[in-house]
Amino acid sequence: MKRSLGPKTLVYPTPVLVVGTYDKAGKPNVMTASWGGICCSQPPCVAVSIRKVTYTYGNIMARKAFTISIPSTDYVKQADYFGLVSGVNTDKFAVTKLTPKKSDVVDAPYVKEFPVVLECRLLHVLELGVHTQFVGEVLDAKVEEAVMGKGASVEIKKLNPLVFVPDALDYYGIGDFIGKVFSVGQGI
Amino acid sequence: MKRSLGPKTLVYPTPVLVVGTYDKAGKPNVMTASWGGICCSQPPCVAVSIRKVTYTYGNIMARKAFTISIPSTDYVKQADYFGLVSGVNTDKFAVTKLTPKKSDVVDAPYVKEFPVVLECRLLHVLELGVHTQFVGEVLDAKVEEAVMGKGASVEIKKLNPLVFVPDALDYYGIGDFIGKVFSVGQGI
């Protein structure tokens, strides 16, 4: 039996995306967002939704670029902190002792210590309501050698990313292997 | 040390979203998509990206509505199957013996057996390239009583949703509790 919860945004899992930008003085900033994901394969695009009141909003609009750094669970405290305070009057890199690294392809910094990084140029801005959705074309994806599996793919259990749970407001990790995509369904 | 992988869409985790629509004859169809997620808190909106060649694309454009059903890991075979074949010449509900249930708020069906359902009216269509992004306003979220935790939130370990791993093309489950959002970062 299903219970009607009304108009709520319940998607499971959602990611933990750390959005990197420069402000007008060139100070690197990061904020954590979970409303986002992949939105196109070609051109390769990701979407992330940001509220207008954030420092990041103005930075993306001005610089037309952002990065997405994906933290492993080891960095849950830092990733959570990035969502707690504003970059207007805080240097979040200095407080967390993490390292801003300038992207070599877009005008934005990323978190050097985080294992997966997407460097994006702004393609679309979609005003939705409380959130504005930014669609970025991924110009490069950079991945720590330590989280690469056999072949050229990231091994998710080495990456160990955070899962954001909406509504309950919990972070979880990744569990067991369940099956291969485009394969387990062939038995039906 | 980071390795440059070029322009790739690597977001971890991504969800497994089963998109429900009616065709022009009223036949219910479902397809599985992983390029999507929450995109606005108010109005509550979710985004899902679909290729133009799919049956679902035309159905959403015609009916201006869709649902998203989120399968638990128990339904990995059915969810994978929904991404393997086209609804043009297949009744995917009949093949999988799952039940199409007509939404009471939008002109689209959902999968009765799946534990979380979002019923959406089409708000925006964003042409991106290979994929078209559909933004839907969530008019109602329906959740199985069995996956509700204490209070009015879904308990993710009861829901047990699938995690889609891009590039490697694996399904994983949800792992251990890591910490509370807007809380673990306060210790920094």
Short mmCIF file of C-alpha atoms in Angstrom, two decimals:
data_model
loop_
_atom_site.label_atom_id
_atom_site.label_comp_id
_atom_site.label_asym_id
_atom_site.label_seq_id
_atom_site.Cartn_x
_atom_site.Cartn_y
_atom_site.Cartn_z
CA MET A 1 0.00 0.00 0.00
CA LYS A 2 1.35 3.39 -0.98
CA ARG A 3 1.16 6.52 1.13
CA SER A 4 0.75 9.87 -0.65
CA LEU A 5 3.39 12.30 0.63
CA GLY A 6 2.38 15.25 -1.54
CA PRO A 7 4.63 17.20 -3.90
CA LYS A 8 8.12 16.18 -2.72
CA THR A 9 11.44 15.66 -4.50
CA LEU A 10 12.37 12.11 -3.55
CA VAL A 11 15.06 10.61 -5.75
CA TYR A 12 17.31 7.83 -4.46
CA PRO A 13 20.27 7.98 -4.70
CA THR A 14 21.31 11.59 -5.18
CA PRO A 15 24.98 12.56 -5.47
CA VAL A 16 27.16 14.90 -3.42
CA LEU A 17 28.58 17.43 -5.87
CA VAL A 18 31.11 20.04 -4.78
CA VAL A 19 30.84 22.99 -7.16
CA GLY A 20 34.02 25.04 -7.64
CA THR A 21 34.06 28.65 -8.88
CA TYR A 22 36.14 31.84 -8.76
CA ASP A 23 34.64 35.09 -7.49
CA LYS A 24 35.34 38.44 -9.15
CA ALA A 25 38.50 38.91 -7.09
CA GLY A 26 39.75 35.48 -8.13
CA LYS A 27 39.13 33.86 -4.75
CA PRO A 28 38.31 30.15 -5.16
CA ASN A 29 35.04 29.00 -3.63
CA VAL A 30 33.25 25.69 -3.25
CA MET A 31 29.73 24.73 -2.27
CA THR A 32 28.01 21.38 -1.94
CA ALA A 33 24.92 20.62 -4.01
CA SER A 34 22.90 17.44 -4.42
CA TRP A 35 20.32 18.55 -6.97
CA GLY A 36 22.16 17.50 -10.13
CA GLY A 37 23.56 14.76 -12.30
CA ILE A 38 24.37 13.76 -15.84
CA CYS A 39 21.98 15.26 -18.41
CA CYS A 40 23.44 14.53 -21.86
CA SER A 41 25.89 12.03 -23.36
CA GLN A 42 26.88 14.08 -26.42
CA PRO A 43 27.91 16.82 -25.90
CA PRO A 44 28.77 15.41 -22.46
CA CYS A 45 26.83 17.58 -20.01
CA VAL A 46 26.10 17.69 -16.31
CA ALA A 47 23.45 19.75 -14.54
CA VAL A 48 23.60 21.27 -11.09
CA SER A 49 20.92 23.40 -9.45
CA ILE A 50 21.90 26.32 -7.24
CA ARG A 51 19.86 28.87 -5.29
CA LYS A 52 20.19 32.51 -6.34
CA VAL A 53 21.19 33.61 -2.83
CA THR A 54 24.43 31.63 -2.97
CA TYR A 55 27.85 33.08 -3.73
CA THR A 56 28.32 30.34 -6.32
CA TYR A 57 25.33 31.56 -8.35
CA GLY A 58 26.95 34.94 -9.09
CA ASN A 59 30.32 33.34 -9.73
CA ILE A 60 28.97 30.95 -12.38
CA MET A 61 26.97 33.72 -14.06
CA ALA A 62 30.08 35.93 -14.23
CA ARG A 63 32.72 33.36 -15.17
CA LYS A 64 30.56 31.04 -17.30
CA ALA A 65 32.40 28.07 -15.86
CA PHE A 66 32.40 25.70 -12.90
CA THR A 67 33.91 22.43 -11.78
CA ILE A 68 32.35 19.50 -9.96
CA SER A 69 34.56 17.63 -7.51
CA ILE A 70 33.23 14.38 -6.07
CA PRO A 71 34.43 13.60 -2.54
CA SER A 72 35.04 10.13 -1.18
CA THR A 73 33.49 9.26 2.20
CA ASP A 74 36.82 10.16 3.84
CA TYR A 75 35.94 13.79 3.15
CA VAL A 76 32.37 13.77 4.46
CA LYS A 77 33.12 16.46 7.08
CA GLN A 78 34.65 18.83 4.54
CA ALA A 79 31.92 18.21 1.96
CA ASP A 80 29.23 18.84 4.56
CA TYR A 81 31.00 22.00 5.76
CA PHE A 82 31.03 23.32 2.17
CA GLY A 83 27.24 23.26 2.31
CA LEU A 84 26.97 24.90 5.73
CA VAL A 85 28.69 28.26 5.25
CA SER A 86 28.77 30.94 2.57
CA GLY A 87 31.85 31.85 0.57
CA VAL A 88 30.94 35.55 0.85
CA ASN A 89 32.87 35.94 4.06
CA THR A 90 34.63 32.59 4.45
CA ASP A 91 37.62 31.04 2.66
CA LYS A 92 36.36 27.46 2.78
CA PHE A 93 39.63 26.08 1.38
CA ALA A 94 41.63 27.75 4.16
CA VAL A 95 39.28 26.50 6.88
CA THR A 96 39.30 22.90 5.64
CA LYS A 97 43.00 22.91 4.64
CA LEU A 98 42.06 21.55 1.23
CA THR A 99 43.78 22.76 -1.95
CA PRO A 100 42.16 24.79 -4.73
CA LYS A 101 43.67 23.82 -8.07
CA LYS A 102 43.02 25.94 -11.15
CA SER A 103 41.48 23.97 -14.00
CA ASP A 104 43.63 23.92 -17.11
CA VAL A 105 40.56 24.01 -19.39
CA VAL A 106 37.97 26.29 -17.72
CA ASP A 107 38.02 29.40 -15.54
CA ALA A 108 37.26 27.61 -12.26
CA PRO A 109 39.09 25.78 -9.47
CA TYR A 110 38.58 22.25 -8.21
CA VAL A 111 39.42 20.40 -5.00
CA LYS A 112 42.80 18.76 -5.56
CA GLU A 113 42.26 16.11 -2.86
CA PHE A 114 38.91 14.86 -4.23
CA PRO A 115 39.20 11.80 -6.51
CA VAL A 116 36.90 12.74 -9.44
CA VAL A 117 36.68 16.16 -11.07
CA LEU A 118 34.59 17.45 -13.99
CA GLU A 119 35.62 20.74 -15.63
CA CYS A 120 32.64 22.47 -17.22
CA ARG A 121 31.88 25.46 -19.37
CA LEU A 122 28.42 26.92 -18.89
CA LEU A 123 26.03 25.97 -21.71
CA HIS A 124 22.51 26.68 -20.40
CA VAL A 125 20.86 28.51 -17.52
CA LEU A 126 17.33 27.34 -16.69
CA GLU A 127 15.32 29.33 -14.16
CA LEU A 128 13.08 26.88 -12.34
CA GLY A 129 11.98 28.60 -9.13
CA VAL A 130 13.94 28.51 -5.89
CA HIS A 131 16.72 26.82 -7.85
CA THR A 132 18.44 27.78 -11.08
CA GLN A 133 19.74 24.88 -13.10
CA PHE A 134 23.16 25.29 -14.67
CA VAL A 135 24.03 22.89 -17.48
CA GLY A 136 27.75 22.58 -18.11
CA GLU A 137 29.56 20.88 -20.95
CA VAL A 138 32.26 18.63 -19.52
CA LEU A 139 35.51 19.58 -21.25
CA ASP A 140 37.61 17.19 -19.20
CA ALA A 141 37.16 14.59 -16.48
CA LYS A 142 40.14 14.04 -14.19
CA VAL A 143 40.36 11.00 -11.95
CA GLU A 144 42.87 9.88 -9.32
CA GLU A 145 44.87 6.88 -10.49
CA ALA A 146 44.12 5.21 -7.14
CA VAL A 147 40.38 4.92 -7.92
CA MET A 148 40.76 3.58 -11.45
CA GLY A 149 39.85 -0.06 -11.98
CA LYS A 150 41.00 -2.38 -14.71
CA GLY A 151 40.58 -0.74 -18.09
CA ALA A 152 39.76 2.94 -18.25
CA SER A 153 36.81 3.03 -15.82
CA VAL A 154 36.50 4.29 -12.27
CA GLU A 155 36.01 1.48 -9.73
CA ILE A 156 33.20 2.72 -7.54
CA LYS A 157 34.26 0.79 -4.44
CA LYS A 158 37.70 2.43 -4.64
CA LEU A 159 36.13 5.85 -5.25
CA ASN A 160 33.75 5.29 -2.34
CA PRO A 161 31.50 8.30 -3.07
CA LEU A 162 28.87 9.72 -0.75
CA VAL A 163 25.17 9.13 -1.31
CA PHE A 164 22.91 11.99 -0.23
CA VAL A 165 19.51 10.92 1.10
CA PRO A 166 16.85 13.62 0.58
CA ASP A 167 14.33 14.39 3.28
CA ALA A 168 15.97 12.15 5.90
CA LEU A 169 19.19 14.20 5.36
CA ASP A 170 21.66 11.36 5.75
CA TYR A 171 24.89 10.45 4.01
CA TYR A 172 25.40 6.81 3.06
CA GLY A 173 28.13 4.89 1.25
CA ILE A 174 27.99 2.48 -1.69
CA GLY A 175 27.03 -1.13 -1.01
CA ASP A 176 27.41 -4.42 -2.82
CA PHE A 177 27.64 -5.19 -6.52
CA ILE A 178 24.18 -6.18 -7.79
CA GLY A 179 24.60 -6.87 -11.50
CA LYS A 180 25.73 -5.70 -14.92
CA VAL A 181 23.79 -3.02 -16.80
CA PHE A 182 22.27 -4.12 -20.17
CA SER A 183 22.88 -7.69 -19.06
CA VAL A 184 20.88 -8.87 -16.00
CA GLY A 185 17.63 -7.99 -17.76
CA GLN A 186 18.35 -10.28 -20.69
CA GLY A 187 17.23 -13.28 -18.68
CA ILE A 188 13.61 -12.10 -18.66
CA MET B 1 48.04 12.02 -9.30
CA LYS B 2 45.06 12.57 -11.59
CA ARG B 3 44.59 11.03 -15.00
CA SER B 4 42.80 13.08 -17.67
CA LEU B 5 40.02 10.97 -19.23
CA GLY B 6 38.77 13.61 -21.65
CA PRO B 7 35.18 14.85 -21.93
CA LYS B 8 33.21 12.18 -20.06
CA THR B 9 30.09 12.25 -17.91
CA LEU B 10 31.23 10.69 -14.65
CA VAL B 11 28.89 11.34 -11.74
CA TYR B 12 28.76 8.93 -8.79
CA PRO B 13 26.19 7.88 -7.75
CA THR B 14 23.56 8.14 -10.48
CA PRO B 15 20.01 6.84 -9.94
CA VAL B 16 17.93 4.23 -11.77
CA LEU B 17 14.76 6.00 -12.87
CA VAL B 18 11.93 4.12 -14.55
CA VAL B 19 9.98 6.61 -16.67
CA GLY B 20 6.30 5.80 -17.18
CA THR B 21 4.19 7.18 -20.06
CA TYR B 22 1.13 6.42 -22.18
CA ASP B 23 1.37 6.22 -25.96
CA LYS B 24 -1.29 7.66 -28.25
CA ALA B 25 -3.33 4.46 -28.07
CA GLY B 26 -3.21 4.56 -24.27
CA LYS B 27 -0.74 1.67 -23.96
CA PRO B 28 1.41 2.09 -20.85
CA ASN B 29 5.16 2.10 -21.41
CA VAL B 30 8.24 2.28 -19.21
CA MET B 31 11.91 2.89 -19.89
CA THR B 32 14.91 3.09 -17.62
CA ALA B 33 17.03 6.24 -17.54
CA SER B 34 19.93 7.24 -15.32
CA TRP B 35 20.62 10.75 -16.57
CA GLY B 36 18.43 12.67 -14.15
CA GLY B 37 17.70 13.76 -10.62
CA ILE B 38 16.18 16.47 -8.49
CA CYS B 39 16.53 19.95 -10.01
CA CYS B 40 14.40 22.32 -7.93
CA SER B 41 12.95 22.36 -4.39
CA GLN B 42 10.11 24.81 -5.05
CA PRO B 43 8.26 24.11 -7.25
CA PRO B 44 9.42 20.55 -6.60
CA CYS B 45 10.96 19.39 -9.89
CA VAL B 46 12.87 16.44 -11.24
CA ALA B 47 14.77 16.22 -14.51
CA VAL B 48 15.23 13.20 -16.72
CA SER B 49 17.07 13.08 -20.03
CA ILE B 50 15.77 10.92 -22.88
CA ARG B 51 17.02 10.30 -26.41
CA LYS B 52 14.76 11.40 -29.27
CA VAL B 53 14.74 7.91 -30.79
CA THR B 54 12.92 6.43 -27.81
CA TYR B 55 9.20 5.71 -27.66
CA THR B 56 9.08 7.59 -24.34
CA TYR B 57 10.23 10.83 -26.00
CA GLY B 58 7.15 11.06 -28.21
CA ASN B 59 4.86 9.99 -25.40
CA ILE B 60 6.07 12.75 -23.06
CA MET B 61 5.85 15.36 -25.82
CA ALA B 62 2.26 14.31 -26.61
CA ARG B 63 0.90 13.77 -23.10
CA LYS B 64 2.93 16.45 -21.25
CA ALA B 65 3.25 14.10 -18.32
CA PHE B 66 5.39 11.26 -16.99
CA THR B 67 6.03 9.34 -13.80
CA ILE B 68 9.26 8.16 -12.25
CA SER B 69 9.19 4.84 -10.42
CA ILE B 70 12.25 3.88 -8.40
CA PRO B 71 12.90 0.12 -8.18
CA SER B 72 14.44 -1.65 -5.23
CA THR B 73 17.34 -4.03 -5.92
CA ASP B 74 14.81 -6.92 -5.93
CA TYR B 75 13.66 -5.60 -9.29
CA VAL B 76 17.07 -5.19 -10.94
CA LYS B 77 16.21 -7.64 -13.76
CA GLN B 78 12.97 -5.86 -14.64
CA ALA B 79 14.55 -2.39 -14.41
CA ASP B 80 17.42 -3.47 -16.65
CA TYR B 81 15.00 -5.06 -19.12
CA PHE B 82 13.08 -1.77 -19.34
CA GLY B 83 16.28 -0.21 -20.72
CA LEU B 84 17.00 -3.02 -23.18
CA VAL B 85 13.94 -3.07 -25.42
CA SER B 86 11.70 -0.50 -27.07
CA GLY B 87 8.03 -0.01 -26.24
CA VAL B 88 7.25 0.46 -29.94
CA ASN B 89 6.69 -3.24 -30.43
CA THR B 90 6.85 -4.63 -26.88
CA ASP B 91 4.45 -4.49 -23.95
CA LYS B 92 7.11 -4.34 -21.25
CA PHE B 93 4.55 -4.65 -18.44
CA ALA B 94 3.18 -7.87 -19.94
CA VAL B 95 6.66 -9.38 -20.41
CA THR B 96 7.78 -8.57 -16.85
CA LYS B 97 4.40 -9.31 -15.26
CA LEU B 98 4.52 -5.96 -13.47
CA THR B 99 1.41 -3.80 -13.09
CA PRO B 100 0.80 -0.43 -14.75
CA LYS B 101 -1.21 1.80 -12.45
CA LYS B 102 -2.76 5.01 -13.76
CA SER B 103 -1.67 8.07 -11.82
CA ASP B 104 -4.54 9.90 -10.16
CA VAL B 105 -2.90 13.30 -10.77
CA VAL B 106 -1.20 13.14 -14.19
CA ASP B 107 -1.82 11.43 -17.52
CA ALA B 108 0.79 8.70 -17.07
CA PRO B 109 1.14 5.24 -15.50
CA TYR B 110 3.60 4.06 -12.87
CA VAL B 111 4.90 0.66 -11.76
CA LYS B 112 2.66 -0.48 -8.92
CA GLU B 113 5.26 -2.86 -7.47
CA PHE B 114 8.06 -0.25 -7.22
CA PRO B 115 8.34 1.40 -3.79
CA VAL B 116 8.74 5.11 -4.68
CA VAL B 117 6.81 6.95 -7.38
CA LEU B 118 6.86 10.58 -8.54
CA GLU B 119 3.96 11.86 -10.66
CA CYS B 120 5.05 14.75 -12.86
CA ARG B 121 3.55 17.24 -15.24
CA LEU B 122 5.93 18.47 -17.94
CA LEU B 123 7.27 21.96 -17.22
CA HIS B 124 10.32 22.41 -19.48
CA VAL B 125 11.91 20.74 -22.49
CA LEU B 126 15.61 21.49 -22.97
CA GLU B 127 17.28 20.27 -26.14
CA LEU B 128 20.88 19.43 -25.27
CA GLY B 129 22.18 17.19 -28.05
CA VAL B 130 21.81 13.42 -28.09
CA HIS B 131 19.56 13.81 -25.05
CA THR B 132 16.55 16.02 -24.43
CA GLN B 133 16.04 17.01 -20.83
CA PHE B 134 12.49 16.91 -19.51
CA VAL B 135 11.80 18.83 -16.32
CA GLY B 136 8.67 17.72 -14.52
CA GLU B 137 6.91 19.30 -11.59
CA VAL B 138 6.23 16.65 -8.97
CA LEU B 139 2.51 16.82 -8.18
CA ASP B 140 2.61 13.88 -5.81
CA ALA B 141 5.14 11.43 -4.37
CA LYS B 142 3.78 8.02 -3.41
CA VAL B 143 5.75 5.67 -1.20
CA GLU B 144 5.17 2.11 0.02
CA GLU B 145 4.45 2.03 3.75
CA ALA B 146 7.02 -0.76 4.07
CA VAL B 147 9.93 1.57 3.15
CA MET B 148 8.92 4.44 5.43
CA GLY B 149 11.08 4.99 8.50
CA LYS B 150 10.17 6.73 11.70
CA GLY B 151 8.52 10.06 10.99
CA ALA B 152 7.54 10.90 7.44
CA SER B 153 10.78 10.04 5.64
CA VAL B 154 11.78 7.12 3.45
CA GLU B 155 14.36 4.84 5.10
CA ILE B 156 16.91 4.23 2.39
CA LYS B 157 18.03 0.83 3.69
CA LYS B 158 14.42 -0.38 3.54
CA LEU B 159 13.97 1.15 0.08
CA ASN B 160 17.23 -0.44 -1.07
CA PRO B 161 17.45 1.47 -4.39
CA LEU B 162 19.82 0.68 -7.22
CA VAL B 163 22.91 2.78 -7.92
CA PHE B 164 23.89 3.05 -11.57
CA VAL B 165 27.62 3.28 -12.21
CA PRO B 166 28.40 5.14 -15.46
CA ASP B 167 31.12 3.92 -17.78
CA ALA B 168 31.72 0.67 -15.88
CA LEU B 169 27.99 -0.10 -16.38
CA ASP B 170 27.38 -1.78 -13.05
CA TYR B 171 24.50 -1.75 -10.60
CA TYR B 172 25.35 -1.42 -6.92
CA GLY B 173 23.32 -1.17 -3.73
CA ILE B 174 23.41 1.31 -0.85
CA GLY B 175 26.05 0.82 1.85
CA ASP B 176 26.55 2.00 5.41
CA PHE B 177 25.34 5.14 7.16
CA ILE B 178 28.14 7.72 7.09
CA GLY B 179 26.75 10.79 8.85
CA LYS B 180 24.06 13.45 9.12
CA VAL B 181 23.76 16.21 6.53
CA PHE B 182 24.27 19.78 7.84
CA SER B 183 25.75 18.23 10.96
CA VAL B 184 29.01 16.28 10.48
CA GLY B 185 30.67 19.37 8.98
CA GLN B 186 30.02 21.50 12.04
CA GLY B 187 33.00 19.95 13.80
CA ILE B 188 35.46 21.61 11.40
#
